Each structure stands twice: as C-alpha cells, then as structure tokens.
C-alpha cells in the first residue's frame, strides 16, 4: 500500500527541504494537506475540548482601559467557559482561542496524516494540536522552540512571520503566555486557505489571526533535551550491575579535607571512557531509544475492542493494520539486528516474523491479510495482533 503524498511543493524534494528549509527557513506549501479540508468542523473541536480526558486550553485576551490582559484556562473546561466566550458575554473580551493537544489520540484517521511528513524521522514527532478561533482570534505574537507545520483545516487564517528570536527576546511581562509586541521585519504575510500548510522553523516569530471561523492544525516536531537523555541514561544504568563496582583512582598526597580537581578529572575521564566504549554505546542507544519512543501523554481509556473473530473477518474483508500514530513505534538496526521499541519499552521477546511486521508498520506501511498471513510458517498469531491493538500500537483501518 502506498503512503500519502508528501507535504512538500512539487518543486521541492525532501533532500532540498532538509538542506534549505528544515530549521532554517519557512516554506508555504499550497494544498500540502488537502485531506484535512473539512475533516473536522469547529463544533467537533469545541465538543472535544470539553471531554474530561482531553488536554485543552482556553486562551482569552481582554482589553480594559487600553491594557491587554491574557488568561489561560486549562482542561477540564466546562460548558460555561465556552458559553461565556461564545456569547461574548463580557465586553472587554477582545479575542479567544481553544487549543486541544494530541489529537491523534482521538482520531487515528487524522494521525495517519503524519505519513505526509515521512521525510522527517517519525521519532521526532511531537503531536498534532488544533486551534479553533472565531474571526480575529489569535494566541498572540510568539515563537516556539520546535518545528511546526501549520496546516489550515477549516476557514482561513492570516499568518505573518518576522524575525528569528533568541534568549534575549523579551516577552510582555505579567502574562501567562510567552508573547511579545514586535515581530520584527515582516518576511511573510499571507492568508492560508483550507489544505494549505506553512512550515515555521524553531524560534521564528509568528502571528496567526483567524480571518473567519477557523481551525489550524499544528504538526509539531521535537528532539529530546539533555535532561531527558541523562534521566533515561541513569534509568538504564541502574539495571546494569557491572556499574556498581567502585572505581579505582590514583592518589597524590593532599590535604585530607580536600576533594581535588585532579580527583574530579580522573573520575570525569573514567566516566567519558565508559560512555565512549562499546558498553557505553549500548547504554546510550537504549537510553535514546527509550526516550524518543516514550509517549508524552497517558493512553486514553480504550473503546470497546474487537474480538479475535471480528479482527480476522475485518482483515479478510480488506481492512488493514497500520501504526497508530498516538503510539511511538521505532526501531534501529545494528549489524543486521533490528531492535524495536514501543512507547518507551524495548520489545525483547519478539519472533522474527513479529519483528518484520512491526518494522514495516513503524515505517508507515498498511498491512493487509496477505502481508500478515501469506506464509503460514511465519504468520503472526491472531492473539499477538490483538495485543498490539490493545496496547494501542496499531490501528485497524476498516475503510
Ligand atoms: C494557533 O494555531 O493559533 C497557534 C499555533 C502556533 O502558533 O504554533
Ligand atoms: Co506557534
């Protein structure tokens, strides 16, 4: 089965995008994600924002005595929160936006659109966030620390892009969100139509204002930070008993109360030696794999699952198994050995055929009955497929 058409202009190859634009320059991709057009309506998103398991925020801007004041209400949101802004009950209310994170948890169909970004490794995926805003709505002028593809799903939004920011960029004081007044020199100013996508690199100042009732979907990418990696390295090291043997250190004579720089350097040298050794490489490999394959959000309460018979019937009637993009399924290959991680865990008890199928799923392939059961000697047992579904690693596409 073929994956989706990549979200790039006809004239830009993935190699060109990565070399010229990725983390460097913005790019407008007209009709980059036509599948998004009318996939959701504003009411769907406002309804979802009220679900007690949704991760939502209501951002409002009030202007009283010429002074803007922003507020953020985090989920759980209730109906009166939305009724108040929808009815414009308070005449100091200048604009408002509802944001919902991690949409691929709620819509595997939407999650499949990640395939259009397959020119970036899937382990760098963050989440899909949606914003709903009525005419004039905005979350202010700001920058983000991650890469984002801003995809218009419904209505129109005007985007302005300005300068690259850095640690010295000052935010307006006393507001609950990081915003500023000055975008710098405007380098882009266009109204996006449904299906259009704008790539915005990290730290580029941007400002989106709803032209009419509008839904914008942010496909965000992230890399782990050093803190997460060190934290995971410690976790991995804790189960390695060889690291519990106290170190041997050379010793010069010195005042007995002092911890000398020389001792610290020796310890540092041994630590770096360990990290640079093949033992260190395997600890780091495991820590990195666990970090980047970890889910950011808890799994939702599962819906009523299919039973084995229904699964078999669906597969024999053209349904396909696909990765569920609310999970993280990644692999790495070293010396022809493929190791698979799902949601932060090493899968160390897989058969060869299970490993082969999971690798294809991780690469975005849709597997049909023949792919799964073609060679009965290698077929994956139905109860294994059931457990993949129950764990939320895969999704059964019935359409
Ligand atoms: C929005 O959709 O309004 C905000 C998205 C962003 O600026 O990153
Ligand atoms: Co932003």
mmCIF file of C-alpha atoms and ligand atoms in Angstrom:
data_model
loop_
_atom_site.group_PDB
_atom_site.id
_atom_site.type_symbol
_atom_site.label_atom_id
_atom_site.label_comp_id
_atom_site.label_asym_id
_atom_site.label_seq_id
_atom_site.Cartn_x
_atom_site.Cartn_y
_atom_site.Cartn_z
ATOM 1 C CA UNK A 1 0.000 0.000 0.000
ATOM 2 C CA UNK A 2 1.301 3.429 -0.816
ATOM 3 C CA UNK A 3 1.828 6.091 1.782
ATOM 4 C CA UNK A 4 0.349 9.588 1.426
ATOM 5 C CA UNK A 5 1.782 12.117 -0.972
ATOM 6 C CA UNK A 6 4.465 14.065 0.881
ATOM 7 C CA UNK A 7 3.555 17.505 2.171
ATOM 8 C CA UNK A 8 6.017 19.451 0.009
ATOM 9 C CA UNK A 9 5.612 21.696 -3.044
ATOM 10 C CA UNK A 10 6.033 19.868 -6.387
ATOM 11 C CA UNK A 11 9.312 21.677 -6.977
ATOM 12 C CA UNK A 12 10.899 20.851 -3.606
ATOM 13 C CA UNK A 13 12.379 17.405 -2.989
ATOM 14 C CA UNK A 14 12.761 16.015 0.552
ATOM 15 C CA UNK A 15 16.558 16.434 0.218
ATOM 16 C CA UNK A 16 16.112 20.066 -0.795
ATOM 17 C CA UNK A 17 13.679 20.728 2.030
ATOM 18 C CA UNK A 18 16.057 19.227 4.598
ATOM 19 C CA UNK A 19 19.078 21.104 3.264
ATOM 20 C CA UNK A 20 17.490 24.502 2.628
ATOM 21 C CA UNK A 21 14.455 24.881 4.858
ATOM 22 C CA UNK A 22 14.455 22.477 7.828
ATOM 23 C CA UNK A 23 15.288 24.523 10.941
ATOM 24 C CA UNK A 24 16.356 27.413 8.702
ATOM 25 C CA UNK A 25 13.612 28.978 6.581
ATOM 26 C CA UNK A 26 9.814 28.997 6.444
ATOM 27 C CA UNK A 27 8.034 27.407 3.498
ATOM 28 C CA UNK A 28 4.490 27.772 2.226
ATOM 29 C CA UNK A 29 3.090 24.523 0.835
ATOM 30 C CA UNK A 30 -0.097 25.394 -1.062
ATOM 31 C CA UNK A 31 -2.532 22.487 -0.778
ATOM 32 C CA UNK A 32 0.088 20.475 1.141
ATOM 33 C CA UNK A 33 -2.584 18.555 3.080
ATOM 34 C CA UNK A 34 -5.817 18.543 1.058
ATOM 35 C CA UNK A 35 -7.036 15.556 3.143
ATOM 36 C CA UNK A 36 -7.525 17.949 6.065
ATOM 37 C CA UNK A 37 -10.154 20.039 4.313
ATOM 38 C CA UNK A 38 -13.396 19.769 6.288
ATOM 39 C CA UNK A 39 -12.171 16.657 8.130
ATOM 40 C CA UNK A 40 -13.355 18.487 11.272
ATOM 41 C CA UNK A 41 -15.726 21.356 11.909
ATOM 42 C CA UNK A 42 -15.394 23.909 14.710
ATOM 43 C CA UNK A 43 -18.211 22.198 16.678
ATOM 44 C CA UNK A 44 -16.250 18.899 16.710
ATOM 45 C CA UNK A 45 -13.266 20.618 18.288
ATOM 46 C CA UNK A 46 -15.286 22.617 20.808
ATOM 47 C CA UNK A 47 -17.054 19.377 21.807
ATOM 48 C CA UNK A 48 -13.742 17.547 22.156
ATOM 49 C CA UNK A 49 -12.301 20.375 24.275
ATOM 50 C CA UNK A 50 -14.991 19.614 26.867
ATOM 51 C CA UNK A 51 -14.125 15.913 27.143
ATOM 52 C CA UNK A 52 -12.667 15.247 30.562
ATOM 53 C CA UNK A 53 -9.764 13.274 29.060
ATOM 54 C CA UNK A 54 -8.862 15.987 26.518
ATOM 55 C CA UNK A 55 -5.829 18.177 27.026
ATOM 56 C CA UNK A 56 -7.312 21.558 26.184
ATOM 57 C CA UNK A 57 -6.703 25.226 26.875
ATOM 58 C CA UNK A 58 -8.927 28.263 26.524
ATOM 59 C CA UNK A 59 -6.851 31.362 25.885
ATOM 60 C CA UNK A 60 -8.565 34.738 26.133
ATOM 61 C CA UNK A 61 -7.450 38.302 25.697
ATOM 62 C CA UNK A 62 -9.359 41.068 27.463
ATOM 63 C CA UNK A 63 -8.734 44.738 26.936
ATOM 64 C CA UNK A 64 -9.684 47.091 29.748
ATOM 65 C CA UNK A 65 -8.521 50.733 29.903
ATOM 66 C CA UNK A 66 -6.395 50.075 26.797
ATOM 67 C CA UNK A 67 -4.433 47.370 28.599
ATOM 68 C CA UNK A 68 -4.444 43.832 27.187
ATOM 69 C CA UNK A 69 -4.652 41.009 29.679
ATOM 70 C CA UNK A 70 -4.336 37.377 28.653
ATOM 71 C CA UNK A 71 -5.707 34.416 30.595
ATOM 72 C CA UNK A 72 -5.265 30.678 30.133
ATOM 73 C CA UNK A 73 -7.725 28.131 31.478
ATOM 74 C CA UNK A 74 -6.501 24.551 31.259
ATOM 75 C CA UNK A 75 -8.716 21.485 30.979
ATOM 76 C CA UNK A 76 -11.026 20.318 32.326
ATOM 77 C CA UNK A 77 -13.017 23.030 30.576
ATOM 78 C CA UNK A 78 -16.726 23.158 31.176
ATOM 79 C CA UNK A 79 -19.658 24.326 29.125
ATOM 80 C CA UNK A 80 -19.958 27.638 30.920
ATOM 81 C CA UNK A 81 -16.359 28.503 29.956
ATOM 82 C CA UNK A 82 -17.273 28.142 26.297
ATOM 83 C CA UNK A 83 -20.757 29.653 26.630
ATOM 84 C CA UNK A 84 -19.231 32.786 28.136
ATOM 85 C CA UNK A 85 -16.830 33.376 25.254
ATOM 86 C CA UNK A 86 -19.228 32.223 22.542
ATOM 87 C CA UNK A 87 -21.883 34.641 23.774
ATOM 88 C CA UNK A 88 -19.253 37.370 24.082
ATOM 89 C CA UNK A 89 -20.821 37.990 27.499
ATOM 90 C CA UNK A 90 -18.018 40.273 28.661
ATOM 91 C CA UNK A 91 -17.463 43.365 26.507
ATOM 92 C CA UNK A 92 -13.786 43.616 27.484
ATOM 93 C CA UNK A 93 -13.214 40.285 25.679
ATOM 94 C CA UNK A 94 -11.079 41.046 22.623
ATOM 95 C CA UNK A 95 -10.356 37.569 21.309
ATOM 96 C CA UNK A 96 -10.196 33.926 22.250
ATOM 97 C CA UNK A 97 -8.853 30.578 21.098
ATOM 98 C CA UNK A 98 -9.395 26.970 22.138
ATOM 99 C CA UNK A 99 -6.416 24.631 21.783
ATOM 100 C CA UNK A 100 -6.552 20.827 22.019
ATOM 101 C CA UNK A 101 -3.327 18.773 22.106
ATOM 102 C CA UNK A 102 -2.500 15.286 20.992
ATOM 103 C CA UNK A 103 -5.329 14.915 18.510
ATOM 104 C CA UNK A 104 -4.002 11.661 17.091
ATOM 105 C CA UNK A 105 -5.258 10.067 20.331
ATOM 106 C CA UNK A 106 -8.806 10.933 19.331
ATOM 107 C CA UNK A 107 -8.612 10.431 15.605
ATOM 108 C CA UNK A 108 -6.365 7.707 14.155
ATOM 109 C CA UNK A 109 -7.500 8.917 10.696
ATOM 110 C CA UNK A 110 -6.008 12.327 11.415
ATOM 111 C CA UNK A 111 -2.926 10.630 12.909
ATOM 112 C CA UNK A 112 -2.357 8.905 9.558
ATOM 113 C CA UNK A 113 -1.616 12.337 8.058
ATOM 114 C CA UNK A 114 1.790 12.140 9.792
ATOM 115 C CA UNK A 115 2.740 9.995 6.807
ATOM 116 C CA UNK A 116 2.752 13.129 4.668
ATOM 117 C CA UNK A 117 5.759 14.222 6.775
ATOM 118 C CA UNK A 118 7.702 10.995 6.348
ATOM 119 C CA UNK A 119 10.718 12.967 5.127
ATOM 120 C CA UNK A 120 11.375 13.702 8.832
ATOM 121 C CA UNK A 121 12.024 10.654 11.067
ATOM 122 C CA UNK A 122 8.878 9.700 12.925
ATOM 123 C CA UNK A 123 10.748 9.553 16.237
ATOM 124 C CA UNK A 124 10.914 13.343 16.116
ATOM 125 C CA UNK A 125 7.109 13.675 16.044
ATOM 126 C CA UNK A 126 5.640 15.647 18.904
ATOM 127 C CA UNK A 127 1.884 15.863 18.492
ATOM 128 C CA UNK A 128 -0.939 17.332 16.454
ATOM 129 C CA UNK A 129 -2.544 20.313 18.162
ATOM 130 C CA UNK A 130 -5.621 22.068 16.854
ATOM 131 C CA UNK A 131 -6.672 25.640 17.451
ATOM 132 C CA UNK A 132 -10.169 26.926 16.999
ATOM 133 C CA UNK A 133 -10.680 30.673 16.865
ATOM 134 C CA UNK A 134 -13.548 32.848 15.658
ATOM 135 C CA UNK A 135 -12.815 35.850 13.412
ATOM 136 C CA UNK A 136 -9.984 37.952 14.894
ATOM 137 C CA UNK A 137 -8.852 35.189 17.288
ATOM 138 C CA UNK A 138 -5.140 34.670 17.916
ATOM 139 C CA UNK A 139 -2.740 33.368 20.560
ATOM 140 C CA UNK A 140 -0.520 36.427 20.035
ATOM 141 C CA UNK A 141 2.895 37.078 18.540
ATOM 142 C CA UNK A 142 5.335 34.446 19.707
ATOM 143 C CA UNK A 143 7.949 31.904 18.772
ATOM 144 C CA UNK A 144 8.221 28.179 19.527
ATOM 145 C CA UNK A 145 11.277 26.062 20.287
ATOM 146 C CA UNK A 146 10.157 23.316 17.946
ATOM 147 C CA UNK A 147 9.478 22.919 14.233
ATOM 148 C CA UNK A 148 5.881 23.169 13.234
ATOM 149 C CA UNK A 149 3.821 22.660 10.082
ATOM 150 C CA UNK A 150 0.736 24.869 10.453
ATOM 151 C CA UNK A 151 -1.998 23.259 8.410
ATOM 152 C CA UNK A 152 -5.276 25.004 7.706
ATOM 153 C CA UNK A 153 -8.223 22.628 8.072
ATOM 154 C CA UNK A 154 -11.270 24.888 8.079
ATOM 155 C CA UNK A 155 -11.732 28.589 7.370
ATOM 156 C CA UNK A 156 -8.855 30.950 6.760
ATOM 157 C CA UNK A 157 -6.023 32.296 8.874
ATOM 158 C CA UNK A 158 -3.649 35.150 8.119
ATOM 159 C CA UNK A 159 -0.056 34.348 9.053
ATOM 160 C CA UNK A 160 2.692 36.880 9.470
ATOM 161 C CA UNK A 161 6.288 35.812 10.014
ATOM 162 C CA UNK A 162 9.022 38.062 11.338
ATOM 163 C CA UNK A 163 12.466 37.777 12.898
ATOM 164 C CA UNK A 164 14.389 34.890 14.417
ATOM 165 C CA UNK A 165 14.316 35.217 18.210
ATOM 166 C CA UNK A 166 16.846 34.111 20.834
ATOM 167 C CA UNK A 167 17.334 34.021 24.612
ATOM 168 C CA UNK A 168 17.468 37.833 24.677
ATOM 169 C CA UNK A 169 13.982 38.194 23.160
ATOM 170 C CA UNK A 170 11.809 39.847 25.774
ATOM 171 C CA UNK A 171 8.265 38.788 26.455
ATOM 172 C CA UNK A 172 5.474 41.028 27.686
ATOM 173 C CA UNK A 173 5.691 40.898 31.459
ATOM 174 C CA UNK A 174 2.982 39.558 33.718
ATOM 175 C CA UNK A 175 1.161 37.472 31.068
ATOM 176 C CA UNK A 176 0.575 33.715 31.373
ATOM 177 C CA UNK A 177 1.787 33.072 27.811
ATOM 178 C CA UNK A 178 5.109 33.969 26.180
ATOM 179 C CA UNK A 179 4.178 36.722 23.737
ATOM 180 C CA UNK A 180 5.769 39.931 22.507
ATOM 181 C CA UNK A 181 4.704 43.080 20.647
ATOM 182 C CA UNK A 182 7.282 43.239 17.904
ATOM 183 C CA UNK A 183 7.507 40.621 15.150
ATOM 184 C CA UNK A 184 10.488 42.425 13.606
ATOM 185 C CA UNK A 185 10.630 42.879 9.844
ATOM 186 C CA UNK A 186 7.722 41.015 8.258
ATOM 187 C CA UNK A 187 9.086 38.410 5.818
ATOM 188 C CA UNK A 188 5.790 36.667 5.052
ATOM 189 C CA UNK A 189 2.189 37.827 5.139
ATOM 190 C CA UNK A 190 -0.460 35.584 3.598
ATOM 191 C CA UNK A 191 -3.891 34.166 4.218
ATOM 192 C CA UNK A 192 -3.868 30.356 4.299
ATOM 193 C CA UNK A 193 -6.801 28.508 2.759
ATOM 194 C CA UNK A 194 -8.054 25.071 3.851
ATOM 195 C CA UNK A 195 -5.441 22.476 2.802
ATOM 196 C CA UNK A 196 -2.549 24.997 2.803
ATOM 197 C CA UNK A 197 0.421 24.344 5.085
ATOM 198 C CA UNK A 198 3.097 26.712 6.400
ATOM 199 C CA UNK A 199 6.365 25.319 7.751
ATOM 200 C CA UNK A 200 7.760 27.505 10.569
ATOM 201 C CA UNK A 201 11.259 26.729 11.890
ATOM 202 C CA UNK A 202 12.107 26.945 15.610
ATOM 203 C CA UNK A 203 12.491 30.460 17.055
ATOM 204 C CA UNK A 204 10.904 32.254 14.098
ATOM 205 C CA UNK A 205 8.421 34.903 15.309
ATOM 206 C CA UNK A 206 4.921 34.196 14.019
ATOM 207 C CA UNK A 207 1.443 35.622 14.381
ATOM 208 C CA UNK A 208 -1.733 33.973 13.152
ATOM 209 C CA UNK A 209 -5.096 35.718 13.150
ATOM 210 C CA UNK A 210 -8.342 33.970 12.217
ATOM 211 C CA UNK A 211 -9.943 35.624 9.178
ATOM 212 C CA UNK A 212 -13.166 33.754 9.878
ATOM 213 C CA UNK A 213 -14.197 30.726 11.969
ATOM 214 C CA UNK A 214 -11.030 28.729 11.635
ATOM 215 C CA UNK A 215 -9.260 25.505 12.570
ATOM 216 C CA UNK A 216 -5.474 25.319 12.322
ATOM 217 C CA UNK A 217 -3.673 22.021 12.921
ATOM 218 C CA UNK A 218 -0.082 22.225 14.185
ATOM 219 C CA UNK A 219 2.032 19.184 13.289
ATOM 220 C CA UNK A 220 4.886 19.694 15.737
ATOM 221 C CA UNK A 221 8.321 18.047 15.775
ATOM 222 C CA UNK A 222 10.701 17.883 18.734
ATOM 223 C CA UNK A 223 14.015 16.396 19.761
ATOM 224 C CA UNK A 224 14.721 15.268 23.315
ATOM 225 C CA UNK A 225 16.561 17.609 25.639
ATOM 226 C CA UNK A 226 19.752 16.705 27.531
ATOM 227 C CA UNK A 227 17.869 16.441 30.804
ATOM 228 C CA UNK A 228 15.562 13.730 29.424
ATOM 229 C CA UNK A 229 18.511 11.828 27.961
ATOM 230 C CA UNK A 230 20.542 11.958 31.175
ATOM 231 C CA UNK A 231 17.498 10.931 33.166
ATOM 232 C CA UNK A 232 16.980 7.897 30.948
ATOM 233 C CA UNK A 233 20.657 7.056 30.954
ATOM 234 C CA UNK A 234 20.511 6.819 34.729
ATOM 235 C CA UNK A 235 17.457 4.551 34.484
ATOM 236 C CA UNK A 236 19.217 2.245 32.036
ATOM 237 C CA UNK A 237 22.430 2.258 34.095
ATOM 238 C CA UNK A 238 20.536 1.337 37.262
ATOM 239 C CA UNK A 239 19.815 -2.120 35.889
ATOM 240 C CA UNK A 240 23.466 -2.723 34.891
ATOM 241 C CA UNK A 241 25.180 -4.409 37.862
ATOM 242 C CA UNK A 242 28.676 -4.006 36.312
ATOM 243 C CA UNK A 243 28.407 -0.285 37.033
ATOM 244 C CA UNK A 244 28.065 -0.844 40.774
ATOM 245 C CA UNK A 245 31.759 -1.711 41.276
ATOM 246 C CA UNK A 246 33.559 1.220 42.993
ATOM 247 C CA UNK A 247 36.183 2.992 40.843
ATOM 248 C CA UNK A 248 39.954 2.690 41.226
ATOM 249 C CA UNK A 249 41.714 6.088 41.419
ATOM 250 C CA UNK A 250 45.369 7.118 41.582
ATOM 251 C CA UNK A 251 46.078 9.290 44.572
ATOM 252 C CA UNK A 252 48.636 12.058 45.261
ATOM 253 C CA UNK A 253 49.262 13.325 48.757
ATOM 254 C CA UNK A 254 46.986 16.266 49.538
ATOM 255 C CA UNK A 255 45.181 17.975 52.420
ATOM 256 C CA UNK A 256 42.839 15.335 53.744
ATOM 257 C CA UNK A 257 39.738 17.548 53.680
ATOM 258 C CA UNK A 258 40.017 18.497 50.013
ATOM 259 C CA UNK A 259 38.304 16.953 47.012
ATOM 260 C CA UNK A 260 40.877 17.961 44.408
ATOM 261 C CA UNK A 261 40.388 18.964 40.808
ATOM 262 C CA UNK A 262 42.773 16.104 39.968
ATOM 263 C CA UNK A 263 40.409 13.545 41.540
ATOM 264 C CA UNK A 264 37.408 15.076 39.772
ATOM 265 C CA UNK A 265 39.265 14.965 36.427
ATOM 266 C CA UNK A 266 40.170 11.307 36.914
ATOM 267 C CA UNK A 267 36.547 10.487 37.652
ATOM 268 C CA UNK A 268 35.421 12.521 34.637
ATOM 269 C CA UNK A 269 37.966 10.718 32.437
ATOM 270 C CA UNK A 270 36.669 7.312 33.558
ATOM 271 C CA UNK A 271 33.070 8.396 33.017
ATOM 272 C CA UNK A 272 33.850 9.641 29.496
ATOM 273 C CA UNK A 273 35.816 6.465 28.788
ATOM 274 C CA UNK A 274 32.817 4.375 29.782
ATOM 275 C CA UNK A 275 30.470 6.457 27.607
ATOM 276 C CA UNK A 276 32.857 6.226 24.642
ATOM 277 C CA UNK A 277 33.289 2.444 24.968
ATOM 278 C CA UNK A 278 31.072 -0.120 23.226
ATOM 279 C CA UNK A 279 29.431 -0.753 26.610
ATOM 280 C CA UNK A 280 28.636 2.987 26.773
ATOM 281 C CA UNK A 281 27.306 2.938 23.223
ATOM 282 C CA UNK A 282 24.805 0.248 24.088
ATOM 283 C CA UNK A 283 23.704 2.108 27.256
ATOM 284 C CA UNK A 284 23.276 5.330 25.268
ATOM 285 C CA UNK A 285 21.494 3.520 22.430
ATOM 286 C CA UNK A 286 18.995 2.071 24.866
ATOM 287 C CA UNK A 287 18.535 5.385 26.711
ATOM 288 C CA UNK A 288 17.993 7.326 23.468
ATOM 289 C CA UNK A 289 15.595 4.701 22.106
ATOM 290 C CA UNK A 290 13.559 4.674 25.311
ATOM 291 C CA UNK A 291 13.478 8.464 25.459
ATOM 292 C CA UNK A 292 12.323 9.069 21.905
ATOM 293 C CA UNK A 293 9.841 6.203 21.861
ATOM 294 C CA UNK A 294 8.100 7.304 25.051
ATOM 295 C CA UNK A 295 4.542 8.617 24.818
ATOM 296 C CA UNK A 296 4.053 12.118 26.072
ATOM 297 C CA UNK A 297 0.541 11.552 27.296
ATOM 298 C CA UNK A 298 -1.228 8.722 29.034
ATOM 299 C CA UNK A 299 -3.156 6.326 26.888
ATOM 300 C CA UNK A 300 -6.878 7.103 26.789
ATOM 301 C CA UNK A 301 -9.443 4.752 28.221
ATOM 302 C CA UNK A 302 -9.795 2.247 25.350
ATOM 303 C CA UNK A 303 -13.033 1.906 23.485
ATOM 304 C CA UNK A 304 -14.768 -1.455 23.269
ATOM 305 C CA UNK A 305 -12.249 -3.643 21.424
ATOM 306 C CA UNK A 306 -12.945 -6.167 18.666
ATOM 307 C CA UNK A 307 -12.692 -9.840 19.444
ATOM 308 C CA UNK A 308 -10.361 -12.203 17.561
ATOM 309 C CA UNK A 309 -13.048 -13.410 15.209
ATOM 310 C CA UNK A 310 -14.110 -9.874 14.266
ATOM 311 C CA UNK A 311 -10.467 -8.957 13.652
ATOM 312 C CA UNK A 312 -9.962 -11.949 11.335
ATOM 313 C CA UNK A 313 -13.181 -11.150 9.473
ATOM 314 C CA UNK A 314 -12.198 -7.499 9.036
ATOM 315 C CA UNK A 315 -8.742 -8.427 7.729
ATOM 316 C CA UNK A 316 -10.196 -10.892 5.247
ATOM 317 C CA UNK A 317 -12.524 -8.106 4.042
ATOM 318 C CA UNK A 318 -9.815 -5.610 3.055
ATOM 319 C CA UNK A 319 -9.232 -3.900 6.408
ATOM 320 C CA UNK A 320 -5.558 -3.078 7.013
ATOM 321 C CA UNK A 321 -3.341 -2.864 10.073
ATOM 322 C CA UNK A 322 -1.460 0.417 10.378
ATOM 323 C CA UNK A 323 0.634 2.065 13.042
ATOM 324 C CA UNK A 324 -1.471 4.076 15.476
ATOM 325 C CA UNK A 325 0.293 7.430 15.434
ATOM 326 C CA UNK A 326 -0.729 8.159 19.016
ATOM 327 C CA UNK A 327 1.834 5.480 19.914
ATOM 328 C CA UNK A 328 5.535 5.537 19.294
ATOM 329 C CA UNK A 329 6.888 2.538 17.446
ATOM 330 C CA UNK A 330 10.521 2.852 16.393
ATOM 331 C CA UNK A 331 13.379 0.521 15.561
ATOM 332 C CA UNK A 332 17.087 0.668 14.995
ATOM 333 C CA UNK A 333 19.281 -1.784 13.180
ATOM 334 C CA UNK A 334 22.813 -2.591 14.232
ATOM 335 C CA UNK A 335 24.817 -5.326 12.485
ATOM 336 C CA UNK A 336 21.628 -6.539 10.803
ATOM 337 C CA UNK A 337 19.900 -6.943 14.156
ATOM 338 C CA UNK A 338 16.683 -4.979 14.438
ATOM 339 C CA UNK A 339 15.611 -3.835 17.875
ATOM 340 C CA UNK A 340 12.099 -2.489 18.320
ATOM 341 C CA UNK A 341 10.782 -0.102 20.959
ATOM 342 C CA UNK A 342 7.155 0.742 21.594
ATOM 343 C CA UNK A 343 6.059 3.523 23.917
ATOM 344 C CA UNK A 344 9.363 3.684 25.794
ATOM 345 C CA UNK A 345 9.851 -0.084 26.115
ATOM 346 C CA UNK A 346 12.261 -2.462 24.469
ATOM 347 C CA UNK A 347 10.330 -5.364 22.893
ATOM 348 C CA UNK A 348 12.754 -8.180 23.605
ATOM 349 C CA UNK A 349 10.533 -11.200 23.154
ATOM 350 C CA UNK A 350 9.536 -10.866 19.512
ATOM 351 C CA UNK A 351 9.686 -13.661 16.962
ATOM 352 C CA UNK A 352 11.378 -12.892 13.629
ATOM 353 C CA UNK A 353 8.060 -12.549 11.837
ATOM 354 C CA UNK A 354 6.629 -10.260 14.528
ATOM 355 C CA UNK A 355 9.751 -8.112 14.282
ATOM 356 C CA UNK A 356 9.442 -7.970 10.478
ATOM 357 C CA UNK A 357 5.809 -6.877 10.621
ATOM 358 C CA UNK A 358 6.355 -4.291 13.366
ATOM 359 C CA UNK A 359 9.243 -2.811 11.378
ATOM 360 C CA UNK A 360 7.012 -2.425 8.309
ATOM 361 C CA UNK A 361 4.267 -0.885 10.451
ATOM 362 C CA UNK A 362 6.776 1.539 12.033
ATOM 363 C CA UNK A 363 7.709 2.647 8.514
ATOM 364 C CA UNK A 364 4.083 3.580 7.855
ATOM 365 C CA UNK A 365 3.047 0.573 5.735
ATOM 366 C CA UNK A 366 -0.567 -0.554 5.764
ATOM 367 C CA UNK A 367 -0.589 -4.369 6.054
ATOM 368 C CA UNK A 368 -3.370 -6.461 4.623
ATOM 369 C CA UNK A 369 -4.388 -10.054 5.225
ATOM 370 C CA UNK A 370 -1.869 -11.341 2.707
ATOM 371 C CA UNK A 371 1.022 -9.358 4.218
ATOM 372 C CA UNK A 372 0.253 -10.787 7.627
ATOM 373 C CA UNK A 373 -0.701 -14.352 6.822
ATOM 374 C CA UNK A 374 0.905 -15.072 3.412
ATOM 375 C CA UNK A 375 3.270 -17.747 4.662
ATOM 376 C CA UNK A 376 1.614 -19.764 7.392
ATOM 377 C CA UNK A 377 5.001 -20.808 8.814
ATOM 378 C CA UNK A 378 5.740 -17.144 9.506
ATOM 379 C CA UNK A 379 2.239 -15.980 10.271
ATOM 380 C CA UNK A 380 1.790 -13.871 13.351
ATOM 381 C CA UNK A 381 -0.732 -15.355 15.780
ATOM 382 C CA UNK A 382 -4.064 -13.619 15.996
ATOM 383 C CA UNK A 383 -3.733 -13.147 19.756
ATOM 384 C CA UNK A 384 -0.459 -11.308 19.146
ATOM 385 C CA UNK A 385 -2.224 -8.948 16.748
ATOM 386 C CA UNK A 386 -4.950 -8.498 19.355
ATOM 387 C CA UNK A 387 -2.360 -7.496 21.951
ATOM 388 C CA UNK A 388 -0.798 -4.975 19.539
ATOM 389 C CA UNK A 389 -4.263 -3.474 19.055
ATOM 390 C CA UNK A 390 -4.983 -3.479 22.786
ATOM 391 C CA UNK A 391 -1.638 -1.822 23.528
ATOM 392 C CA UNK A 392 -2.577 0.897 21.048
ATOM 393 C CA UNK A 393 0.495 0.307 18.826
ATOM 394 C CA UNK A 394 -1.600 -0.459 15.775
ATOM 395 C CA UNK A 395 -4.914 0.631 14.353
ATOM 396 C CA UNK A 396 -7.317 -1.357 12.225
ATOM 397 C CA UNK A 397 -8.303 0.735 9.227
ATOM 398 C CA UNK A 398 -11.721 -0.579 8.190
ATOM 399 C CA UNK A 399 -12.263 1.854 5.304
HETATM 400 C C1 LIG B 1 -2.555 28.636 16.519
HETATM 401 O O1 LIG B 1 -2.913 27.697 15.798
HETATM 402 O O2 LIG B 1 -3.297 29.582 16.728
HETATM 403 C C2 LIG B 1 -1.242 28.620 17.178
HETATM 404 C C3 LIG B 1 -0.288 27.685 16.594
HETATM 405 C C4 LIG B 1 1.115 28.217 16.734
HETATM 406 O O3 LIG B 1 1.330 29.404 16.661
HETATM 407 O O4 LIG B 1 2.080 27.443 16.900
HETATM 408 CO CO1 LIG B 2 3.447 28.961 17.500
#
